[in-house]
Steps between C-alpha positions, in 0.01 A plus 500: 500500500622258206258647266638847582839408428429337187306800375788726599748284316310509195478879517883508574578331195272723273673817604850365414523607138518843308545621142843589386592716185807591304611841460363484130156399636489809722660741221179440287307671783623856454198704463338743744181270440686165548809581730700228666844543684742315650623576869749279655443205285127502555241624217243745577208592312431876599236585225250600739736705716655705209219765494518523900868555503555812707876482537773732334605206272306426164465130540338504116875501399577187699226269355652200343844536679683367808484831757691352764806723488272813410302469811785421719690812403207738507463710810297817554633716794705218624201250525585134350190394307600119493311414792191675443510378136533134630217531681277656234581264217424187688111544405640491135720200512441243207803300490865498494780499240635203354777446237302265290284630204123493549295459785548223743427404843734452777550531855561865612773562764413863504137465622482772786217287666484179727236250506653270712567689816136648532371156409689317759464773758123513488463110527739495811338758649149374448526146535753447768311726775156324365642156561614570861175676576308191351672258735398706820124412365411843665218656284569851643869507397363388149254793490760728592746355234219535230440879628842582457559398160169643391606834590861443365356409173292816505804710591700344236229571240481849623845635488740294257233384250281819503707762671827465314301482180338817546826633592651403175218659294540836684859493425389605130305791646741611803857477356614554866414152593750366256784645736401267784761234539270209534420254236115481509490266208717245638307477832165527334603189294661309779252576784221437258633137452566465866113586557400298211640183631389580840136558366532147334624329835227657717228394243633138500496486860166651532355310211415173690270748741325664191400133372358424858302825523379424154386138595325648788284759308405224274408281765292755689 
């Protein structure tokens, strides 16, 4: 368990920085083939999305600009596009705005994702029940524990990682999916982190058994 916590701490530190750009940096990316925008102090490279845009707004005119006010004030038939736009833009996030000139590294307070919560939650949900079951020294409970997490890892792989990924791809081909009030990208990321940490925990817990089986095969 100590090794698990150490690994997770290293991962946590590695995800704490993001690139920051000045408005001058963004303004130089003002072409359809090189399109950056600023939205709520975050910087997005939407070059790949420009040819896919199916909204009534010509986003080519927004390249190299701060579009926060434009998006907030845009409404078609009473529908506010701010929420849908925010969900869509997250996959193109490359940094945030700084008042300094040039590119620097700084801690982003606008990062919508959380690494600490899924990391700690997965460790607590896995290792506390495992420790309790281990003290009972009942093999049947341990088998049930391993079987449960084998199933859960499969479900987390199937739904948030694979399922939400497919839905995000389909949004480009089925525009109606963009109207669903659910942030698929956010939960795709968060639940994938949760699943990944669980997978590491499960592997570390089972690793001694794998070594034992390997030794038995060599001796047989």
